[in-house]
Coordinates of C-alpha atoms and ligand atoms in Angstrom, one line a residue:
X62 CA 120.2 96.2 142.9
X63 CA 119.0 92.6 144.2
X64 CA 121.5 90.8 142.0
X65 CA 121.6 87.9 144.7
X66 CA 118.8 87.4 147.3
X67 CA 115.1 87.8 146.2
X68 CA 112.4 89.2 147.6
X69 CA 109.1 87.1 148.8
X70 CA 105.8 89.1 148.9
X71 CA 103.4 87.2 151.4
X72 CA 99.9 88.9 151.9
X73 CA 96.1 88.2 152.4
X74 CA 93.5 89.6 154.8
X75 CA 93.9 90.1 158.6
X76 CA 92.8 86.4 159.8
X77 CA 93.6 84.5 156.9
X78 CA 96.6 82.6 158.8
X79 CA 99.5 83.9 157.9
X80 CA 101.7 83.5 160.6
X81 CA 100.6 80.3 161.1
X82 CA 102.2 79.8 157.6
X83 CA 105.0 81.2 158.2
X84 CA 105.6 79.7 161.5
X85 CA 105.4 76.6 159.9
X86 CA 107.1 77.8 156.3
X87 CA 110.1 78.6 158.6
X88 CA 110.2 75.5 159.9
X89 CA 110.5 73.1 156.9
X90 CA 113.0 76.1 155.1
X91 CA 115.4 77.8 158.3
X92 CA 117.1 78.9 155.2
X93 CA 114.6 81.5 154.7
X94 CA 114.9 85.2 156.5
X95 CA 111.8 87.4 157.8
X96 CA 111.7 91.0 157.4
X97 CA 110.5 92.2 161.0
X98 CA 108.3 95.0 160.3
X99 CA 108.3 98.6 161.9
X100 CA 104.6 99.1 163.2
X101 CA 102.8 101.9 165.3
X102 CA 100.2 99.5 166.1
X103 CA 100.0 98.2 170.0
X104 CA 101.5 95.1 171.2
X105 CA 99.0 92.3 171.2
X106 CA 100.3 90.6 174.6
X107 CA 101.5 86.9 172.6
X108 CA 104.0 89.3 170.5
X109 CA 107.6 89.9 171.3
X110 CA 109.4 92.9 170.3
X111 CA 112.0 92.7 167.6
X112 CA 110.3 89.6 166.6
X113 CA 106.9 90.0 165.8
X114 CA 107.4 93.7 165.0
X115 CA 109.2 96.6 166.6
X116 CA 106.8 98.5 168.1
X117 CA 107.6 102.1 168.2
X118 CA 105.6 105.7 168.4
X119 CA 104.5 107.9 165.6
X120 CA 107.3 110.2 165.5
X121 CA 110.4 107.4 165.8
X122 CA 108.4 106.1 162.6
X123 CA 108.4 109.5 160.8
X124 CA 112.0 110.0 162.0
X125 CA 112.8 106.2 159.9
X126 CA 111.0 107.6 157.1
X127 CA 113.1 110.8 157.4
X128 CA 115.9 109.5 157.3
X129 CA 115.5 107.0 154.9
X130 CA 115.3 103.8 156.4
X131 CA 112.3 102.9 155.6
X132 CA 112.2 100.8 152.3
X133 CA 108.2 101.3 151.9
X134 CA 105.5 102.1 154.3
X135 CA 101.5 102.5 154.4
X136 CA 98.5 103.2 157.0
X137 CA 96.3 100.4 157.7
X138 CA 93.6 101.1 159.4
X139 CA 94.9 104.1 162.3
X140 CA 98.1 102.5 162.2
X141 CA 101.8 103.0 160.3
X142 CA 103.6 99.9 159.1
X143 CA 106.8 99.5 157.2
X144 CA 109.4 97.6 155.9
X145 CA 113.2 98.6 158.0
X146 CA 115.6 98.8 154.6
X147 CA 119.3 98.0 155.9
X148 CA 118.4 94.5 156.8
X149 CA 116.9 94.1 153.2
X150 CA 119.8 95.8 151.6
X151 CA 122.1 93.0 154.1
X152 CA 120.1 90.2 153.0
X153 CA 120.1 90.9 149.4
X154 CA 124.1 91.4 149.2
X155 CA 124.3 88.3 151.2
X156 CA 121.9 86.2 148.4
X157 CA 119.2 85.5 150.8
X158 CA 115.8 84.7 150.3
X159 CA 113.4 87.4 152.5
X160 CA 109.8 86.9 153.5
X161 CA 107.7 90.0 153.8
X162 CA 104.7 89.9 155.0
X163 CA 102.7 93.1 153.6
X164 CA 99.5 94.2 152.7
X165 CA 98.7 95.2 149.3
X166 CA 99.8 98.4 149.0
X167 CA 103.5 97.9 150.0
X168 CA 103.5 94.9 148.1
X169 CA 102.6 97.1 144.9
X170 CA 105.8 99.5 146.1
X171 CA 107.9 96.8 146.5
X172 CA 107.3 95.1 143.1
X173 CA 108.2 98.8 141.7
X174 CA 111.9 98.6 143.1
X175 CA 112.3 95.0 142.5
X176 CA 110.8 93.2 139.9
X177 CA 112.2 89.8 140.6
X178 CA 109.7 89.8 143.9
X179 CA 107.6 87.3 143.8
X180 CA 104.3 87.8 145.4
X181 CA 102.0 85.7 146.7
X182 CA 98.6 85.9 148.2
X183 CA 96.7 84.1 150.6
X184 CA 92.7 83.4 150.2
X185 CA 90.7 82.2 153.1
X186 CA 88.3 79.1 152.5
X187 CA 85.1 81.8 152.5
X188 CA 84.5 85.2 153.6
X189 CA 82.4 83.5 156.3
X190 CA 85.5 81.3 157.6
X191 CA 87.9 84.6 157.5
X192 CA 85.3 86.6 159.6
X193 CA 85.2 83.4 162.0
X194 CA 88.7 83.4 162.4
X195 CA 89.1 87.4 163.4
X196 CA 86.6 86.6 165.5
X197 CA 88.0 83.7 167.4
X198 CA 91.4 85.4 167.6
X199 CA 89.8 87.7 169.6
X200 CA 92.7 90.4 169.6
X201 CA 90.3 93.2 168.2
X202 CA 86.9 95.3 169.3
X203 CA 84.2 95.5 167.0
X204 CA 85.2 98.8 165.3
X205 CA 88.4 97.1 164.8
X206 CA 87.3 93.9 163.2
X207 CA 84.7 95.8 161.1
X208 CA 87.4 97.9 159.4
X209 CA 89.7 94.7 159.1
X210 CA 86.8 93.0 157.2
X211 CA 86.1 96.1 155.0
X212 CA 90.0 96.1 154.0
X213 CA 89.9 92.3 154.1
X214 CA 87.2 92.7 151.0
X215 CA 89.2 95.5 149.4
X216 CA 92.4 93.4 149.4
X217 CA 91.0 90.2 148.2
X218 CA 89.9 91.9 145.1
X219 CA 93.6 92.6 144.4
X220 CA 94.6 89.3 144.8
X221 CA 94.5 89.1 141.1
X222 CA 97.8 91.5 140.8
X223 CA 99.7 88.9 142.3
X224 CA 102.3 86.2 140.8
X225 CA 100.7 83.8 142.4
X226 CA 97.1 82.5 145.0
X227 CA 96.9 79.9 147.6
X228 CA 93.9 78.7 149.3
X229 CA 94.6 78.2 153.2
X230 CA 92.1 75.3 153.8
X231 CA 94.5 73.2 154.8
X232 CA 97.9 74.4 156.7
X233 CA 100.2 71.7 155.1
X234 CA 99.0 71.6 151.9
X235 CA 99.4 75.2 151.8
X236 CA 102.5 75.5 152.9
X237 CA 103.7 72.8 151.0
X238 CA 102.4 75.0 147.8
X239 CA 104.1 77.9 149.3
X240 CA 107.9 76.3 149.2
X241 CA 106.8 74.3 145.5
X242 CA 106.5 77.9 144.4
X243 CA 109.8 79.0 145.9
X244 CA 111.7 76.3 144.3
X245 CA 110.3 77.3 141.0
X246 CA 110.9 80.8 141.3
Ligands
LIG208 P1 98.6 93.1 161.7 O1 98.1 94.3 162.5 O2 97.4 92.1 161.6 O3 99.8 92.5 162.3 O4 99.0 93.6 160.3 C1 98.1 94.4 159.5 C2 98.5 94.3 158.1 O5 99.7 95.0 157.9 C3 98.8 92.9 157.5 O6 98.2 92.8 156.2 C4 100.3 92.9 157.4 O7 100.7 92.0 156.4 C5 100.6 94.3 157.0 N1 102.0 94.6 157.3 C6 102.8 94.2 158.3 N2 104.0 94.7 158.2 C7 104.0 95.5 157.1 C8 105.0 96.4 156.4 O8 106.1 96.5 156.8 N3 104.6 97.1 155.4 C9 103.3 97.0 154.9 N4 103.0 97.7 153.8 N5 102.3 96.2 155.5 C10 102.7 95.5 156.5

């Protein structure tokens, strides 16, 4: 199936930095692809389109899970998010290496269908520092950010399914641990 390209599984809780990450992963590796996500969730204003996510309604979502082009998908919190498969398919044929960034439960699907993914998860200093960080960002009411710390707990606890855990105290040392991994791998 993914004879060539592989498949990078990047999670951790809402807050924990992850695009920051990435932004900078990308950076130091342009050789690297992201996976743009299909989301029901609304547009936070700094997100583009096509970029960030493509944000589209409920029922264009169901009709990409219909019709099958929808590689896996979950509900996080009120909201529908899931991974668009002909780019994957593309990617894979062309030996890329992908970067999804997923929460748990599509990570689990994902390791299912491909078992050369490798995953990785990122862990926040402290719980404190996480709920900081949610809190600074600012992009969430409190309903919101309580339900994003209640998953945030749930999902740490899973970190232990995954191939591999990074710390993000420090941006560059993280990310540094991030592409050590991905030469390994
Ligand atoms: P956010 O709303 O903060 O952008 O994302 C919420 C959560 O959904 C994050 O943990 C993010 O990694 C996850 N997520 C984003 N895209 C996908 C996807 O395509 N599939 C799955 N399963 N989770 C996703």
């Amino acid at each position: 199936m993914n004879s060539k390209g592989r498949l990078i599984l990047f999670s951790g809780p809402s807050g924990v930095g992850k695009d920051t990450l990435l932004e900078l992963l990308y950076k130091k590796r342009p050789d690297l692809v992201h996976s743009v996500s299909a989301t029901t969730r609304n547009r936070r204003e700094n997100e583009i389109h096509g970029k960030d996510y493509y944000f589209i309604s409920k029922e264009d979502f169901e009709l990409m899970i219909q019709s099958g082009n929808i590689l896996e998908y979950t509900q996080y919190g009120v909201n529908l998010y899931g991974t668009p498969k002909r780019p994957i398919d593309d990617w894979l044929a062309e030996g890329k290496t992908i970067i999804l960034k997923i929460e748990v439960h599509g990570a689990k699907q994902i390791k299912k269908l491909y078992k050369n993914a490798v995953s990785i998860f990122i862990l926040p200093p402290s719980i404190e520092v996480l709920e900081q960080r949610l809190r600074k960002r600012g992009t969430e009411n409190e309903a919101d950010l309580k339900k994003r710390m209640e998953i945030a707990l749930s999902e740490i606890e899973k970190s232990k399914d995954y191939d591999y855990v990074i710390y993000n105290d420090n941006l560059e040392t993280a990310v540094d641990e991030i592409i050590g991994i991905l030469n390994k791998n």
